[in-house]
PDB file of C-alpha atoms and ligand atoms in Angstrom:
ATOM      1  CA  MET A   1      -3.910  97.253  75.719  1.00 61.00           C
ATOM      2  CA  LYS A   2      -1.798  99.286  78.108  1.00 63.00           C
ATOM      3  CA  ILE A   3      -2.717 102.964  78.010  1.00 58.00           C
ATOM      4  CA  ASP A   4      -0.301 105.445  79.521  1.00 58.00           C
ATOM      5  CA  TYR A   5      -2.838 107.965  80.712  1.00 59.00           C
ATOM      6  CA  LYS A   6      -3.284 109.974  83.883  1.00 64.00           C
ATOM      7  CA  GLU A   7      -6.053 112.529  84.268  1.00 68.00           C
ATOM      8  CA  THR A   8      -5.193 115.630  86.296  1.00 74.00           C
ATOM      9  CA  THR A   9      -7.747 117.372  88.489  1.00 78.00           C
ATOM     10  CA  SER A  10      -7.261 120.733  86.802  1.00 83.00           C
ATOM     11  CA  ASP A  11      -7.659 119.359  83.261  1.00 84.00           C
ATOM     12  CA  LEU A  12     -10.764 117.336  84.105  1.00 84.00           C
ATOM     13  CA  LEU A  13     -12.430 120.228  85.967  1.00 88.00           C
ATOM     14  CA  LYS A  14     -11.501 122.672  83.188  1.00 90.00           C
ATOM     15  CA  ARG A  15     -13.207 120.513  80.539  1.00 90.00           C
ATOM     16  CA  ILE A  16     -16.307 120.043  82.726  1.00 90.00           C
ATOM     17  CA  ASP A  17     -16.463 123.842  83.235  1.00 93.00           C
ATOM     18  CA  ILE A  18     -16.183 124.515  79.473  1.00 94.00           C
ATOM     19  CA  HIS A  19     -18.930 121.953  78.716  1.00 91.00           C
ATOM     20  CA  ASN A  20     -21.168 123.751  81.234  1.00 92.00           C
ATOM     21  CA  LYS A  21     -20.418 127.262  79.972  1.00 95.00           C
ATOM     22  CA  PHE A  22     -20.454 126.705  76.199  1.00 96.00           C
ATOM     23  CA  GLY A  23     -22.704 123.659  75.752  1.00 94.00           C
ATOM     24  CA  GLY A  24     -26.410 124.000  75.067  1.00 88.00           C
ATOM     25  CA  ARG A  25     -27.413 120.804  76.905  1.00 94.00           C
ATOM     26  CA  ASP A  26     -26.918 119.236  80.331  1.00 93.00           C
ATOM     27  CA  ILE A  27     -25.444 115.725  80.226  1.00 94.00           C
ATOM     28  CA  ASP A  28     -26.285 115.010  83.882  1.00 95.00           C
ATOM     29  CA  LYS A  29     -29.981 115.674  83.221  1.00 96.00           C
ATOM     30  CA  TRP A  30     -29.900 113.500  80.077  1.00 97.00           C
ATOM     31  CA  MET A  31     -28.341 110.684  82.079  1.00 98.00           C
ATOM     32  CA  LEU A  32     -30.680 110.993  85.069  1.00 98.00           C
ATOM     33  CA  ASP A  33     -33.735 110.858  82.732  1.00 98.00           C
ATOM     34  CA  ILE A  34     -32.479 107.566  81.239  1.00 98.00           C
ATOM     35  CA  ILE A  35     -31.289 105.763  84.347  1.00 98.00           C
ATOM     36  CA  LYS A  36     -34.333 106.489  86.541  1.00 98.00           C
ATOM     37  CA  LEU A  37     -32.662 105.923  89.908  1.00 98.00           C
ATOM     38  CA  LYS A  38     -34.816 104.993  92.868  1.00 98.00           C
ATOM     39  CA  LYS A  39     -34.558 106.148  96.465  1.00 98.00           C
ATOM     40  CA  GLY A  40     -32.723 103.582  98.563  1.00 98.00           C
ATOM     41  CA  ASP A  41     -30.623 102.343  95.617  1.00 98.00           C
ATOM     42  CA  LYS A  42     -27.146 100.992  96.295  1.00 98.00           C
ATOM     43  CA  ILE A  43     -24.922 102.666  93.686  1.00 98.00           C
ATOM     44  CA  LEU A  44     -21.302 102.317  92.543  1.00 98.00           C
ATOM     45  CA  ASP A  45     -19.558 104.775  90.196  1.00 98.00           C
ATOM     46  CA  VAL A  46     -16.393 103.285  88.674  1.00 98.00           C
ATOM     47  CA  GLY A  47     -13.725 105.801  87.564  1.00 98.00           C
ATOM     48  CA  CYS A  48     -15.558 108.460  89.572  1.00 98.00           C
ATOM     49  CA  GLY A  49     -12.845 111.124  89.193  1.00 95.00           C
ATOM     50  CA  ALA A  50     -13.722 114.168  91.307  1.00 95.00           C
ATOM     51  CA  GLY A  51     -17.185 112.691  91.994  1.00 97.00           C
ATOM     52  CA  LYS A  52     -19.287 114.481  89.342  1.00 96.00           C
ATOM     53  CA  GLN A  53     -21.766 111.625  88.875  1.00 98.00           C
ATOM     54  CA  CYS A  54     -21.809 110.627  92.584  1.00 98.00           C
ATOM     55  CA  PHE A  55     -22.845 114.142  93.627  1.00 98.00           C
ATOM     56  CA  SER A  56     -25.436 114.296  90.837  1.00 98.00           C
ATOM     57  CA  TYR A  57     -27.019 111.012  92.105  1.00 98.00           C
ATOM     58  CA  PHE A  58     -26.911 112.269  95.702  1.00 98.00           C
ATOM     59  CA  ASN A  59     -28.749 115.499  94.796  1.00 98.00           C
ATOM     60  CA  TYR A  60     -31.292 113.734  92.573  1.00 98.00           C
ATOM     61  CA  LEU A  61     -32.134 111.168  95.286  1.00 98.00           C
ATOM     62  CA  GLU A  62     -32.080 113.847  98.014  1.00 98.00           C
ATOM     63  CA  GLY A  63     -29.464 111.841  99.874  1.00 98.00           C
ATOM     64  CA  ASP A  64     -31.652 108.714 100.123  1.00 98.00           C
ATOM     65  CA  ALA A  65     -29.164 106.198  98.638  1.00 98.00           C
ATOM     66  CA  SER A  66     -25.947 104.402  99.436  1.00 98.00           C
ATOM     67  CA  ILE A  67     -23.391 105.788  96.978  1.00 98.00           C
ATOM     68  CA  THR A  68     -19.778 104.644  96.478  1.00 98.00           C
ATOM     69  CA  GLY A  69     -17.287 106.177  94.052  1.00 98.00           C
ATOM     70  CA  GLY A  70     -14.053 104.389  93.129  1.00 98.00           C
ATOM     71  CA  ASP A  71     -11.042 105.715  91.232  1.00 98.00           C
ATOM     72  CA  ILE A  72      -7.318 105.065  90.903  1.00 96.00           C
ATOM     73  CA  SER A  73      -6.264 108.706  91.176  1.00 94.00           C
ATOM     74  CA  ASP A  74      -5.421 109.907  94.707  1.00 96.00           C
ATOM     75  CA  GLU A  75      -5.530 113.486  93.482  1.00 93.00           C
ATOM     76  CA  LEU A  76      -9.068 113.198  92.077  1.00 94.00           C
ATOM     77  CA  LEU A  77     -10.247 111.192  95.115  1.00 97.00           C
ATOM     78  CA  SER A  78      -9.015 113.882  97.477  1.00 97.00           C
ATOM     79  CA  GLN A  79     -10.877 116.508  95.441  1.00 95.00           C
ATOM     80  CA  ALA A  80     -14.026 114.329  95.712  1.00 97.00           C
ATOM     81  CA  ARG A  81     -13.515 113.844  99.470  1.00 98.00           C
ATOM     82  CA  SER A  82     -13.142 117.550 100.105  1.00 98.00           C
ATOM     83  CA  GLU A  83     -16.455 118.201  98.252  1.00 98.00           C
ATOM     84  CA  ASN A  84     -17.991 115.298 100.226  1.00 98.00           C
ATOM     85  CA  LYS A  85     -17.302 117.173 103.497  1.00 98.00           C
ATOM     86  CA  LYS A  86     -20.065 119.640 102.494  1.00 98.00           C
ATOM     87  CA  ILE A  87     -22.600 116.776 102.718  1.00 98.00           C
ATOM     88  CA  ASN A  88     -21.144 115.250 105.889  1.00 98.00           C
ATOM     89  CA  ASP A  89     -19.237 112.505 104.055  1.00 98.00           C
ATOM     90  CA  ALA A  90     -22.504 110.999 102.832  1.00 98.00           C
ATOM     91  CA  ILE A  91     -20.748 109.333  99.866  1.00 98.00           C
ATOM     92  CA  THR A  92     -18.006 106.683 100.233  1.00 98.00           C
ATOM     93  CA  PHE A  93     -14.945 107.324  98.062  1.00 98.00           C
ATOM     94  CA  MET A  94     -12.523 104.403  97.716  1.00 98.00           C
ATOM     95  CA  THR A  95      -9.378 103.552  95.797  1.00 98.00           C
ATOM     96  CA  LEU A  96     -10.357 101.201  92.994  1.00 98.00           C
ATOM     97  CA  ASN A  97      -8.119 100.073  90.141  1.00 98.00           C
ATOM     98  CA  PHE A  98     -10.401  98.682  87.474  1.00 98.00           C
ATOM     99  CA  ASN A  99      -7.542  96.617  86.027  1.00 97.00           C
ATOM    100  CA  ARG A 100      -7.597  94.462  89.177  1.00 98.00           C
ATOM    101  CA  PRO A 101     -10.407  92.427  90.816  1.00 98.00           C
ATOM    102  CA  PHE A 102     -12.603  94.956  92.651  1.00 98.00           C
ATOM    103  CA  ASP A 103     -12.368  94.673  96.424  1.00 97.00           C
ATOM    104  CA  LEU A 104     -16.177  94.376  96.571  1.00 98.00           C
ATOM    105  CA  PRO A 105     -18.506  91.360  97.044  1.00 98.00           C
ATOM    106  CA  ASP A 106     -20.631  89.755  94.300  1.00 98.00           C
ATOM    107  CA  ASN A 107     -24.271  90.822  93.737  1.00 98.00           C
ATOM    108  CA  THR A 108     -24.066  94.042  95.759  1.00 98.00           C
ATOM    109  CA  PHE A 109     -25.247  97.057  93.738  1.00 98.00           C
ATOM    110  CA  ASP A 110     -28.600  97.998  92.167  1.00 98.00           C
ATOM    111  CA  PHE A 111     -26.966 100.452  89.798  1.00 98.00           C
ATOM    112  CA  GLU A 112     -23.478 101.110  88.561  1.00 98.00           C
ATOM    113  CA  SER A 113     -21.989 103.724  86.251  1.00 98.00           C
ATOM    114  CA  CYS A 114     -18.689 104.176  84.485  1.00 98.00           C
ATOM    115  CA  CYS A 115     -18.523 107.566  82.790  1.00 98.00           C
ATOM    116  CA  PHE A 116     -15.772 108.459  80.321  1.00 95.00           C
ATOM    117  CA  ALA A 117     -13.426 105.907  81.845  1.00 95.00           C
ATOM    118  CA  ILE A 118     -13.929 102.321  80.552  1.00 96.00           C
ATOM    119  CA  TYR A 119     -11.741 102.893  77.466  1.00 92.00           C
ATOM    120  CA  TYR A 120      -8.689 103.413  79.695  1.00 91.00           C
ATOM    121  CA  ALA A 121      -8.996  99.830  80.980  1.00 95.00           C
ATOM    122  CA  GLU A 122      -6.132  97.500  79.991  1.00 94.00           C
ATOM    123  CA  ASP A 123      -8.476  94.578  79.401  1.00 96.00           C
ATOM    124  CA  ILE A 124     -11.994  95.845  78.633  1.00 96.00           C
ATOM    125  CA  PRO A 125     -13.830  92.468  79.003  1.00 97.00           C
ATOM    126  CA  PHE A 126     -12.114  91.903  82.389  1.00 98.00           C
ATOM    127  CA  THR A 127     -13.298  95.285  83.717  1.00 98.00           C
ATOM    128  CA  ILE A 128     -16.813  94.802  82.348  1.00 98.00           C
ATOM    129  CA  ARG A 129     -16.956  91.342  83.976  1.00 98.00           C
ATOM    130  CA  GLU A 130     -15.934  92.867  87.317  1.00 98.00           C
ATOM    131  CA  MET A 131     -18.663  95.511  86.980  1.00 98.00           C
ATOM    132  CA  HIS A 132     -21.146  92.733  86.112  1.00 98.00           C
ATOM    133  CA  ARG A 133     -20.016  90.588  89.088  1.00 98.00           C
ATOM    134  CA  VAL A 134     -20.693  93.242  91.734  1.00 98.00           C
ATOM    135  CA  LEU A 135     -24.176  94.088  90.371  1.00 98.00           C
ATOM    136  CA  LYS A 136     -27.247  92.350  91.822  1.00 98.00           C
ATOM    137  CA  PRO A 137     -29.177  90.115  89.390  1.00 98.00           C
ATOM    138  CA  GLY A 138     -31.309  92.529  87.327  1.00 98.00           C
ATOM    139  CA  GLY A 139     -28.986  95.390  88.310  1.00 98.00           C
ATOM    140  CA  ARG A 140     -27.994  97.940  85.673  1.00 98.00           C
ATOM    141  CA  LEU A 141     -24.754  99.447  84.410  1.00 98.00           C
ATOM    142  CA  PHE A 142     -24.704 102.799  82.592  1.00 98.00           C
ATOM    143  CA  SER A 143     -21.545 103.589  80.681  1.00 98.00           C
ATOM    144  CA  THR A 144     -20.727 106.767  78.758  1.00 98.00           C
ATOM    145  CA  GLY A 145     -18.032 107.421  76.188  1.00 96.00           C
ATOM    146  CA  PRO A 146     -17.298 109.187  72.918  1.00 95.00           C
ATOM    147  CA  MET A 147     -18.949 108.032  69.684  1.00 96.00           C
ATOM    148  CA  PRO A 148     -16.915 108.046  66.435  1.00 93.00           C
ATOM    149  CA  THR A 149     -18.302 111.464  65.389  1.00 94.00           C
ATOM    150  CA  ASN A 150     -17.447 113.080  68.733  1.00 94.00           C
ATOM    151  CA  LYS A 151     -15.924 116.600  68.565  1.00 93.00           C
ATOM    152  CA  GLN A 152     -15.051 116.450  64.852  1.00 94.00           C
ATOM    153  CA  LEU A 153     -14.119 120.122  64.834  1.00 95.00           C
ATOM    154  CA  PHE A 154     -11.444 119.564  67.477  1.00 93.00           C
ATOM    155  CA  TYR A 155      -9.750 116.917  65.317  1.00 93.00           C
ATOM    156  CA  ASP A 156     -10.283 118.924  62.073  1.00 94.00           C
ATOM    157  CA  VAL A 157      -8.528 121.961  63.542  1.00 95.00           C
ATOM    158  CA  ILE A 158      -5.611 119.851  64.829  1.00 92.00           C
ATOM    159  CA  ARG A 159      -5.351 118.035  61.486  1.00 92.00           C
ATOM    160  CA  GLU A 160      -5.298 121.351  59.589  1.00 94.00           C
ATOM    161  CA  ALA A 161      -2.790 122.898  62.008  1.00 92.00           C
ATOM    162  CA  THR A 162      -0.339 120.009  61.913  1.00 88.00           C
ATOM    163  CA  GLY A 163      -0.910 118.352  58.522  1.00 89.00           C
ATOM    164  CA  LYS A 164      -0.688 115.019  60.378  1.00 84.00           C
ATOM    165  CA  PRO A 165      -3.282 112.228  60.641  1.00 83.00           C
ATOM    166  CA  ILE A 166      -4.979 111.953  64.043  1.00 83.00           C
ATOM    167  CA  PRO A 167      -3.874 108.827  65.953  1.00 81.00           C
ATOM    168  CA  PRO A 168      -6.745 106.464  66.923  1.00 81.00           C
ATOM    169  CA  MET A 169      -8.168 107.665  70.233  1.00 82.00           C
ATOM    170  CA  PRO A 170      -8.729 104.938  72.868  1.00 81.00           C
ATOM    171  CA  GLY A 171     -12.317 106.123  73.357  1.00 85.00           C
ATOM    172  CA  SER A 172     -13.922 107.191  70.092  1.00 86.00           C
ATOM    173  CA  SER A 173     -12.134 104.559  67.995  1.00 88.00           C
ATOM    174  CA  ARG A 174     -13.489 101.652  70.095  1.00 92.00           C
ATOM    175  CA  TYR A 175     -16.427 102.762  72.223  1.00 95.00           C
ATOM    176  CA  GLU A 176     -19.290 102.079  69.800  1.00 94.00           C
ATOM    177  CA  SER A 177     -17.601  98.957  68.392  1.00 95.00           C
ATOM    178  CA  GLN A 178     -15.417  96.800  70.671  1.00 95.00           C
ATOM    179  CA  ILE A 179     -16.624  98.181  73.984  1.00 96.00           C
ATOM    180  CA  LEU A 180     -20.331  97.959  73.113  1.00 98.00           C
ATOM    181  CA  ALA A 181     -19.762  94.419  71.761  1.00 98.00           C
ATOM    182  CA  SER A 182     -18.071  93.421  75.005  1.00 98.00           C
ATOM    183  CA  MET A 183     -20.972  94.784  77.071  1.00 98.00           C
ATOM    184  CA  ARG A 184     -23.400  92.846  74.838  1.00 98.00           C
ATOM    185  CA  ASP A 185     -21.395  89.625  75.387  1.00 98.00           C
ATOM    186  CA  ILE A 186     -21.394  89.922  79.165  1.00 98.00           C
ATOM    187  CA  PHE A 187     -24.806  91.475  79.993  1.00 98.00           C
ATOM    188  CA  SER A 188     -28.226  90.052  79.139  1.00 98.00           C
ATOM    189  CA  SER A 189     -29.325  93.224  77.323  1.00 98.00           C
ATOM    190  CA  VAL A 190     -27.858  96.604  76.337  1.00 98.00           C
ATOM    191  CA  GLU A 191     -29.793  99.697  75.224  1.00 98.00           C
ATOM    192  CA  VAL A 192     -27.952 102.399  73.243  1.00 98.00           C
ATOM    193  CA  ASN A 193     -28.683 106.110  73.792  1.00 98.00           C
ATOM    194  CA  VAL A 194     -26.908 109.043  72.135  1.00 98.00           C
ATOM    195  CA  PHE A 195     -26.388 112.547  73.541  1.00 97.00           C
ATOM    196  CA  GLU A 196     -25.368 115.440  71.296  1.00 97.00           C
ATOM    197  CA  ASN A 197     -24.214 118.700  72.794  1.00 96.00           C
ATOM    198  CA  PRO A 198     -22.949 121.512  70.535  1.00 96.00           C
ATOM    199  CA  LEU A 199     -20.390 123.751  72.262  1.00 96.00           C
ATOM    200  CA  THR A 200     -20.352 127.188  70.595  1.00 96.00           C
ATOM    201  CA  PHE A 201     -17.226 129.341  70.850  1.00 97.00           C
ATOM    202  CA  GLU A 202     -17.342 132.936  69.614  1.00 96.00           C
ATOM    203  CA  SER A 203     -13.668 133.494  70.380  1.00 96.00           C
ATOM    204  CA  ALA A 204     -10.691 131.160  70.076  1.00 96.00           C
ATOM    205  CA  GLU A 205      -9.646 131.433  73.736  1.00 96.00           C
ATOM    206  CA  PRO A 206     -12.029 128.902  75.368  1.00 96.00           C
ATOM    207  CA  PHE A 207     -11.476 126.470  72.493  1.00 96.00           C
ATOM    208  CA  ILE A 208      -7.730 126.711  73.081  1.00 95.00           C
ATOM    209  CA  GLU A 209      -8.225 126.238  76.836  1.00 94.00           C
ATOM    210  CA  TYR A 210     -10.280 123.130  76.050  1.00 93.00           C
ATOM    211  CA  THR A 211      -7.601 121.863  73.682  1.00 92.00           C
ATOM    212  CA  ARG A 212      -4.898 122.361  76.314  1.00 89.00           C
ATOM    213  CA  ALA A 213      -7.029 120.572  78.927  1.00 88.00           C
ATOM    214  CA  SER A 214      -7.485 117.676  76.493  1.00 86.00           C
ATOM    215  CA  LEU A 215      -3.944 117.429  75.220  1.00 81.00           C
ATOM    216  CA  SER A 216      -1.707 118.239  78.153  1.00 70.00           C
ATOM    217  CA  GLU A 217      -1.758 114.811  79.827  1.00 60.00           C
ATOM    218  CA  ASP A 218      -3.165 113.056  76.756  1.00 63.00           C
ATOM    219  CA  ARG A 219       0.050 114.026  74.997  1.00 60.00           C
ATOM    220  CA  ARG A 220       1.277 110.531  75.721  1.00 63.00           C
ATOM    221  CA  LEU A 221      -1.621 109.215  73.637  1.00 66.00           C
ATOM    222  CA  TRP A 222      -0.573 111.438  70.734  1.00 70.00           C
ATOM    223  CA  THR A 223       2.907 109.970  70.426  1.00 67.00           C
ATOM    224  CA  SER A 224       3.249 110.769  66.719  1.00 66.00           C
ATOM    225  CA  PHE A 225       2.631 114.445  67.504  1.00 71.00           C
ATOM    226  CA  PHE A 226       4.772 115.394  70.452  1.00 70.00           C
ATOM    227  CA  ASN A 227       8.324 114.197  70.366  1.00 69.00           C
ATOM    228  CA  ASP A 228       9.790 116.790  72.692  1.00 66.00           C
ATOM    229  CA  LYS A 229       8.543 119.374  75.180  1.00 64.00           C
ATOM    230  CA  ASN A 230       8.944 122.399  72.892  1.00 71.00           C
ATOM    231  CA  GLU A 231       6.828 120.812  70.221  1.00 80.00           C
ATOM    232  CA  PHE A 232       3.716 121.107  72.404  1.00 81.00           C
ATOM    233  CA  GLU A 233       3.776 124.911  72.561  1.00 84.00           C
ATOM    234  CA  GLU A 234       4.646 125.163  68.871  1.00 87.00           C
ATOM    235  CA  ILE A 235       1.685 123.002  67.932  1.00 87.00           C
ATOM    236  CA  MET A 236      -0.602 124.975  70.271  1.00 89.00           C
ATOM    237  CA  LYS A 237       0.371 128.181  68.421  1.00 92.00           C
ATOM    238  CA  LYS A 238      -0.540 126.582  65.091  1.00 93.00           C
ATOM    239  CA  ILE A 239      -3.859 125.308  66.512  1.00 94.00           C
ATOM    240  CA  GLN A 240      -4.633 128.811  67.796  1.00 96.00           C
ATOM    241  CA  ALA A 241      -3.932 130.326  64.349  1.00 97.00           C
ATOM    242  CA  VAL A 242      -6.300 127.868  62.634  1.00 96.00           C
ATOM    243  CA  ALA A 243      -9.013 128.463  65.265  1.00 96.00           C
ATOM    244  CA  GLU A 244      -8.716 132.239  64.840  1.00 97.00           C
ATOM    245  CA  LYS A 245      -8.815 131.966  61.051  1.00 97.00           C
ATOM    246  CA  ARG A 246     -12.004 129.868  61.196  1.00 96.00           C
ATOM    247  CA  ILE A 247     -13.689 132.254  63.630  1.00 96.00           C
ATOM    248  CA  LYS A 248     -12.874 135.168  61.342  1.00 96.00           C
ATOM    249  CA  ALA A 249     -14.397 133.318  58.389  1.00 96.00           C
ATOM    250  CA  GLU A 250     -17.436 131.758  60.108  1.00 94.00           C
ATOM    251  CA  GLY A 251     -18.046 133.970  63.174  1.00 96.00           C
ATOM    252  CA  LYS A 252     -17.865 130.995  65.578  1.00 96.00           C
ATOM    253  CA  LEU A 253     -16.580 127.495  66.184  1.00 96.00           C
ATOM    254  CA  VAL A 254     -19.103 124.763  66.935  1.00 96.00           C
ATOM    255  CA  MET A 255     -17.691 121.596  68.475  1.00 96.00           C
ATOM    256  CA  THR A 256     -20.338 118.917  69.040  1.00 96.00           C
ATOM    257  CA  LYS A 257     -19.830 116.367  71.774  1.00 94.00           C
ATOM    258  CA  VAL A 258     -21.429 113.080  70.710  1.00 97.00           C
ATOM    259  CA  VAL A 259     -21.684 110.689  73.633  1.00 97.00           C
ATOM    260  CA  GLY A 260     -22.980 107.130  73.745  1.00 97.00           C
ATOM    261  CA  GLY A 261     -24.849 106.069  76.863  1.00 98.00           C
ATOM    262  CA  PHE A 262     -25.054 102.277  77.050  1.00 98.00           C
ATOM    263  CA  LEU A 263     -27.543 100.957  79.605  1.00 98.00           C
ATOM    264  CA  ALA A 264     -26.865  97.281  80.334  1.00 98.00           C
ATOM    265  CA  THR A 265     -28.948  94.926  82.484  1.00 98.00           C
ATOM    266  CA  LYS A 266     -27.483  91.919  84.339  1.00 98.00           C
TER     267      LYS A 266
HETATM  268  C1  SAM B 301     -12.200 111.450  81.963  1.00 77.85           C
HETATM  269  S1  SAM B 301     -12.092 111.004  83.647  1.00 77.85           S
HETATM  270  C2  SAM B 301     -13.816 110.842  84.088  1.00 77.85           C
HETATM  271  C3  SAM B 301     -14.108 111.028  85.551  1.00 77.85           C
HETATM  272  C4  SAM B 301     -15.581 111.099  85.941  1.00 77.85           C
HETATM  273  N1  SAM B 301     -16.294 109.867  85.706  1.00 77.85           N
HETATM  274  C5  SAM B 301     -16.268 112.250  85.213  1.00 77.85           C
HETATM  275  O1  SAM B 301     -17.031 112.015  84.266  1.00 77.85           O
HETATM  276  O2  SAM B 301     -16.032 113.397  85.615  1.00 77.85           O
HETATM  277  C6  SAM B 301     -11.496 109.327  83.604  1.00 77.85           C
HETATM  278  C7  SAM B 301     -11.328 108.719  84.971  1.00 77.85           C
HETATM  279  O3  SAM B 301     -10.897 107.359  84.855  1.00 77.85           O
HETATM  280  C8  SAM B 301     -10.007 107.124  85.937  1.00 77.85           C
HETATM  281  N2  SAM B 301      -9.184 105.923  85.696  1.00 77.85           N
HETATM  282  C9  SAM B 301      -8.210 105.756  84.752  1.00 77.85           C
HETATM  283  N3  SAM B 301      -7.633 104.556  84.914  1.00 77.85           N
HETATM  284  C10 SAM B 301      -8.263 103.930  85.974  1.00 77.85           C
HETATM  285  C11 SAM B 301      -8.112 102.673  86.620  1.00 77.85           C
HETATM  286  N4  SAM B 301      -7.183 101.806  86.235  1.00 77.85           N
HETATM  287  N5  SAM B 301      -8.939 102.376  87.641  1.00 77.85           N
HETATM  288  C12 SAM B 301      -9.884 103.263  88.057  1.00 77.85           C
HETATM  289  N6  SAM B 301     -10.059 104.499  87.503  1.00 77.85           N
HETATM  290  C13 SAM B 301      -9.248 104.825  86.457  1.00 77.85           C
HETATM  291  C14 SAM B 301      -9.185 108.414  85.979  1.00 77.85           C
HETATM  292  O4  SAM B 301      -8.449 108.543  87.171  1.00 77.85           O
HETATM  293  C15 SAM B 301     -10.287 109.452  85.811  1.00 77.85           C
HETATM  294  O5  SAM B 301     -10.865 109.814  87.027  1.00 77.85           O
END
């Protein structure tokens, strides 16, 4: 499945900022409690973006680890590298296209992660096999992605504003089904964890910012919605009106992120 998707630095960082400001729970802490990293671990983060998970591992392990982050986006990698300067380039950031064989040897890493990225792979089993190949025997992969009930409010508001059905999203429509099944086929065991984080908005503005940061590049995934450039702003106005109406009626908007964390062992 070819997915025409390109994350921009500003959209990704905007969504991370809104999760931090309006969410009640910390996903990094949830993840660190599950994965139980050990000092000295050799770690690879696939689809590392601006390095969120790499820096979280570095801080948790107080720098005592060998951490590599790989991503296809030059823009996000340069953001990660500029942050990396603050810790004397302690993390290695490399170009990695997970649709191609990884330029990394077999049986190398103790731990690997792939957060909110696997569902953009063209051939999911191929990418999971590559992640499996570079792990040491007994090594673990932690993958995160949206469950089917993720951010229902976001889709409800868009559905009400447009009167159109929501197209199947590459993540939430497949993560708990096809992608989990593929991990189960390739790894010897997979444990499923679920993280729920309600984001509470008392005004429409941050919800609209979040919507823009989700839809601006993703527009190409919503082909039935946006046929020309002007349509985007028109639809955003309708979304804003529905969000404002709901806040007036209910006092707030609560959008719950529902994330699956699949911990697989080689
Ligand atoms: C939603 S972002 C998540 C980034 C990061 N893991 C985080 O949680 O902040 C998805 C990431 O997948 C990356 N990605 C998409 N296609 C890729 C590919 N073919 N190879 C490697 N990374 C890819 C994007 O560049 C982006 O950094």
